[in-house]
Amino acid sequence: METVSPAEVEGRYANVREALVRDGLDAVIVSGSEYSGFEGAVRYLSGFLIVHRYAYVLLPVEGDPSIVFPVEARYVGEHGTTWIDEQVFVDAPGAWLRDAPATGAGNGSASMGSTT
């Protein structure tokens, strides 16, 4: 497993956040899918290697990131490989991500339970 230093993680986040601020955005949602072979962006921002299904990373301009998984597939990879503390399992990841800014998600306040 690749080891990424905290300074490297913060540098990655700073680069993305700089672009968000420049473009007037509040957050970025990065998606990855093992099915399509495109999981590199999720790994870059979270350290998580998708081995089954898909995952999302929500990185707000301010606050902590969240990594979001579909609840129907509790195993999409080794969850301990991510450096993101807030791991969210939901029935409808798209709806959770849509509503995340209004609920304070991405700021360490989202629940780990499923939503409907």
Coordinates of N, CA and C in Angstrom, one line a residue:
M1 N 0.8 -1.2 0.0 CA 0.0 0.0 0.0 C 0.9 1.2 0.0
E2 N 0.5 2.2 -0.8 CA 1.2 3.5 -0.9 C 1.0 4.3 0.3
T3 N 2.1 4.8 0.9 CA 2.0 5.7 2.0 C 2.1 7.2 1.5
V4 N 1.1 7.9 2.0 CA 1.0 9.3 1.6 C 1.1 10.2 2.9
S5 N 2.0 11.1 2.9 CA 2.2 11.9 4.1 C 1.0 12.9 4.3
P6 N 0.8 13.2 5.6 CA -0.3 14.3 5.9 C 0.0 15.6 5.1
A7 N 1.2 15.9 4.9 CA 1.6 17.1 4.2 C 1.2 17.0 2.7
E8 N 1.4 15.8 2.2 CA 1.0 15.6 0.8 C -0.5 15.7 0.6
V9 N -1.3 15.1 1.6 CA -2.7 15.1 1.5 C -3.2 16.6 1.6
E10 N -2.7 17.3 2.5 CA -3.1 18.7 2.7 C -2.7 19.5 1.4
G11 N -1.6 19.2 0.8 CA -1.2 19.9 -0.5 C -2.2 19.6 -1.6
R12 N -2.7 18.3 -1.7 CA -3.7 17.9 -2.7 C -5.0 18.7 -2.4
Y13 N -5.4 18.7 -1.2 CA -6.6 19.4 -0.8 C -6.5 20.9 -1.1
A14 N -5.4 21.5 -0.8 CA -5.1 22.9 -1.0 C -5.2 23.2 -2.5
N15 N -4.7 22.4 -3.4 CA -4.7 22.6 -4.8 C -6.1 22.6 -5.3
V16 N -6.9 21.6 -4.9 CA -8.3 21.5 -5.3 C -9.1 22.6 -4.8
R17 N -8.9 23.0 -3.5 CA -9.7 24.1 -2.9 C -9.4 25.4 -3.6
E18 N -8.1 25.6 -4.0 CA -7.7 26.8 -4.7 C -8.5 26.9 -6.0
A19 N -8.7 25.8 -6.7 CA -9.5 25.8 -8.0 C -10.9 26.1 -7.7
L20 N -11.5 25.5 -6.6 CA -12.9 25.7 -6.2 C -13.1 27.2 -5.9
V21 N -12.3 27.8 -5.1 CA -12.4 29.2 -4.8 C -12.3 30.1 -6.1
R22 N -11.4 29.8 -6.9 CA -11.2 30.5 -8.2 C -12.4 30.5 -9.0
D23 N -13.1 29.3 -9.1 CA -14.2 29.1 -9.9 C -15.6 29.4 -9.2
G24 N -15.5 29.8 -8.0 CA -16.7 30.2 -7.3 C -17.6 29.0 -6.8
L25 N -16.9 27.9 -6.6 CA -17.7 26.6 -6.2 C -17.5 26.4 -4.7
D26 N -18.5 25.7 -4.1 CA -18.5 25.4 -2.7 C -17.8 24.1 -2.3
A27 N -17.8 23.1 -3.3 CA -17.3 21.8 -3.0 C -17.0 21.1 -4.4
V28 N -16.3 20.0 -4.3 CA -16.1 19.1 -5.4 C -16.6 17.7 -5.0
I29 N -17.2 17.0 -5.9 CA -17.6 15.6 -5.8 C -16.8 14.8 -6.8
V30 N -16.0 13.9 -6.3 CA -15.2 13.0 -7.1 C -15.8 11.6 -7.1
S31 N -16.0 11.0 -8.2 CA -16.5 9.7 -8.2 C -15.6 8.7 -8.9
G32 N -15.7 7.5 -8.5 CA -14.9 6.4 -9.0 C -15.6 5.1 -9.1
S33 N -15.3 4.3 -10.1 CA -16.0 3.1 -10.3 C -15.0 2.0 -10.7
E34 N -15.1 0.9 -10.0 CA -14.2 -0.3 -10.4 C -14.7 -0.8 -11.7
Y35 N -16.0 -0.7 -12.0 CA -16.6 -1.2 -13.2 C -16.0 -0.6 -14.4
S36 N -15.8 0.7 -14.4 CA -15.3 1.5 -15.5 C -13.8 1.5 -15.6
G37 N -13.1 1.1 -14.5 CA -11.7 1.2 -14.4 C -11.2 2.6 -14.1
F38 N -12.1 3.5 -13.7 CA -11.8 4.9 -13.3 C -12.0 5.1 -11.8
E39 N -11.0 4.8 -11.1 CA -11.1 5.0 -9.6 C -9.9 5.8 -9.1
G40 N -9.1 6.3 -10.0 CA -7.9 7.1 -9.6 C -8.1 8.4 -8.8
A41 N -9.2 9.1 -9.2 CA -9.5 10.4 -8.5 C -9.9 10.1 -7.1
V42 N -10.7 9.1 -6.9 CA -11.1 8.8 -5.5 C -9.9 8.4 -4.7
R43 N -9.0 7.6 -5.2 CA -7.8 7.2 -4.5 C -6.9 8.4 -4.2
Y44 N -6.8 9.3 -5.2 CA -5.9 10.5 -5.0 C -6.4 11.4 -3.9
L45 N -7.7 11.5 -3.7 CA -8.3 12.4 -2.7 C -8.6 11.7 -1.3
S46 N -8.5 10.4 -1.3 CA -8.9 9.6 -0.1 C -8.0 8.5 0.3
G47 N -7.1 8.0 -0.6 CA -6.3 6.9 -0.2 C -7.0 5.6 -0.4
F48 N -8.3 5.6 -0.7 CA -9.1 4.4 -0.8 C -9.0 3.8 -2.1
L49 N -8.8 2.5 -2.2 CA -8.7 1.7 -3.4 C -10.0 0.9 -3.6
I50 N -10.8 1.3 -4.6 CA -12.1 0.6 -4.9 C -11.8 -0.7 -5.5
V51 N -12.3 -1.8 -4.9 CA -12.1 -3.1 -5.5 C -13.5 -3.7 -5.9
H52 N -14.6 -3.1 -5.6 CA -15.9 -3.5 -6.0 C -16.9 -2.3 -5.9
R53 N -17.6 -2.1 -7.0 CA -18.7 -1.1 -7.0 C -18.1 0.3 -7.2
Y54 N -18.5 1.2 -6.4 CA -18.1 2.6 -6.6 C -18.1 3.4 -5.3
A55 N -17.5 4.6 -5.4 CA -17.4 5.4 -4.2 C -17.3 6.9 -4.6
Y56 N -17.6 7.8 -3.7 CA -17.5 9.2 -4.0 C -16.7 9.9 -2.8
V57 N -16.1 11.0 -3.2 CA -15.4 11.8 -2.2 C -16.0 13.2 -2.3
L58 N -16.5 13.8 -1.2 CA -17.0 15.2 -1.2 C -15.9 16.0 -0.4
L59 N -15.3 17.0 -1.1 CA -14.3 17.9 -0.5 C -14.9 19.3 -0.6
P60 N -15.3 19.8 0.5 CA -15.8 21.2 0.6 C -14.6 22.2 0.6
V61 N -14.9 23.4 0.3 CA -13.9 24.5 0.4 C -13.4 24.6 1.8
E62 N -14.4 24.5 2.7 CA -14.0 24.6 4.2 C -14.6 23.3 4.8
G63 N -13.9 22.8 5.8 CA -14.4 21.6 6.5 C -13.7 20.4 6.0
D64 N -14.1 19.3 6.6 CA -13.4 18.0 6.4 C -14.1 17.3 5.2
P65 N -13.4 16.5 4.5 CA -14.0 15.7 3.4 C -14.8 14.5 4.0
S66 N -15.6 14.0 3.1 CA -16.4 12.8 3.4 C -16.2 11.8 2.3
I67 N -16.2 10.5 2.6 CA -16.2 9.5 1.5 C -17.5 8.7 1.7
V68 N -18.1 8.5 0.5 CA -19.5 8.0 0.5 C -19.6 6.7 -0.3
F69 N -20.2 5.7 0.3 CA -20.3 4.4 -0.2 C -21.8 4.0 -0.3
P70 N -22.2 3.1 -1.3 CA -23.5 2.6 -1.4 C -23.8 1.6 -0.2
V71 N -24.9 1.7 0.5 CA -25.1 0.8 1.6 C -25.3 -0.6 1.2
E72 N -25.8 -0.8 0.0 CA -26.1 -2.2 -0.4 C -24.8 -3.0 -0.7
A73 N -23.7 -2.3 -0.7 CA -22.4 -3.0 -0.9 C -21.5 -2.5 0.2
R74 N -21.7 -3.1 1.4 CA -20.8 -2.7 2.5 C -19.4 -2.9 2.2
Y75 N -19.0 -3.9 1.4 CA -17.6 -4.1 1.0 C -17.4 -3.6 -0.4
V76 N -16.7 -2.5 -0.5 CA -16.2 -2.0 -1.8 C -14.7 -1.9 -1.8
G77 N -14.1 -2.3 -0.7 CA -12.7 -2.2 -0.5 C -12.4 -2.2 1.0
E78 N -11.1 -2.1 1.3 CA -10.7 -2.0 2.7 C -10.9 -0.6 3.2
H79 N -11.9 -0.4 4.0 CA -12.3 1.0 4.4 C -11.2 1.6 5.3
G80 N -10.4 0.8 5.9 CA -9.3 1.4 6.7 C -8.1 2.0 5.9
T81 N -8.2 1.8 4.6 CA -7.1 2.4 3.8 C -7.3 3.9 3.5
T82 N -8.5 4.4 3.8 CA -8.7 5.8 3.5 C -8.2 6.7 4.7
W83 N -7.8 7.8 4.4 CA -7.4 8.7 5.5 C -8.5 9.7 5.9
I84 N -9.7 9.5 5.2 CA -10.9 10.4 5.5 C -11.6 9.7 6.7
D85 N -11.8 10.5 7.7 CA -12.5 10.0 8.9 C -14.0 9.8 8.7
E86 N -14.7 10.7 8.0 CA -16.1 10.5 7.8 C -16.4 9.6 6.7
Q87 N -16.8 8.4 7.0 CA -17.2 7.3 6.0 C -18.7 7.2 6.1
V88 N -19.4 7.4 5.0 CA -20.8 7.5 5.0 C -21.3 6.3 4.1
F89 N -22.3 5.6 4.6 CA -22.9 4.5 3.9 C -24.4 4.8 3.8
V90 N -24.9 5.1 2.5 CA -26.3 5.5 2.3 C -26.9 4.7 1.2
D91 N -28.3 4.7 1.2 CA -29.0 4.0 0.2 C -28.9 4.7 -1.1
A92 N -28.9 6.0 -1.1 CA -28.8 6.8 -2.4 C -27.7 7.8 -2.3
P93 N -26.5 7.4 -2.7 CA -25.4 8.3 -2.6 C -25.6 9.7 -3.3
G94 N -26.2 9.6 -4.4 CA -26.4 10.9 -5.2 C -27.3 11.8 -4.4
A95 N -28.4 11.3 -3.8 CA -29.2 12.2 -3.0 C -28.5 12.7 -1.8
W96 N -27.7 11.9 -1.1 CA -26.9 12.3 0.0 C -26.0 13.5 -0.4
L97 N -25.3 13.3 -1.5 CA -24.3 14.3 -1.9 C -25.0 15.6 -2.3
R98 N -26.2 15.4 -2.9 CA -27.0 16.6 -3.3 C -27.4 17.4 -2.1
D99 N -27.8 16.7 -1.0 CA -28.2 17.4 0.2 C -27.1 17.7 1.2
A100 N -25.9 17.3 1.0 CA -24.8 17.4 1.9 C -24.6 18.8 2.4
P101 N -24.5 19.8 1.5 CA -24.2 21.2 2.0 C -25.3 21.7 2.9
A102 N -26.6 21.4 2.7 CA -27.6 21.8 3.6 C -27.6 21.2 4.9
T103 N -27.1 19.9 5.0 CA -27.1 19.2 6.3 C -25.8 19.4 7.0
G104 N -24.8 20.1 6.5 CA -23.5 20.2 7.1 C -22.6 19.1 6.9
A105 N -22.9 18.2 6.0 CA -22.0 17.1 5.7 C -20.7 17.6 5.1
G106 N -19.7 16.9 5.3 CA -18.4 17.4 4.9 C -17.7 18.3 5.9
N107 N -18.5 18.5 7.0 CA -17.9 19.3 8.1 C -17.9 18.4 9.4
G108 N -17.9 17.1 9.2 CA -17.8 16.2 10.4 C -19.1 16.0 11.1
S109 N -20.2 16.4 10.5 CA -21.5 16.3 11.2 C -22.5 15.3 10.5
A110 N -22.1 14.6 9.5 CA -23.0 13.6 8.9 C -23.0 12.3 9.6
S111 N -24.2 11.6 9.5 CA -24.3 10.4 10.2 C -23.8 9.2 9.3
M112 N -23.5 8.1 10.0 CA -23.0 6.9 9.3 C -24.2 6.0 8.9
G113 N -25.4 6.3 9.4 CA -26.5 5.5 9.1 C -27.0 5.7 7.7
S114 N -27.9 4.8 7.2 CA -28.4 4.9 5.9 C -29.6 5.9 5.9
T115 N -29.8 6.5 4.7 CA -30.9 7.4 4.6 C -31.8 6.9 3.5
T116 N -33.0 7.4 3.5 CA -33.9 7.0 2.4 C -34.4 8.2 1.7

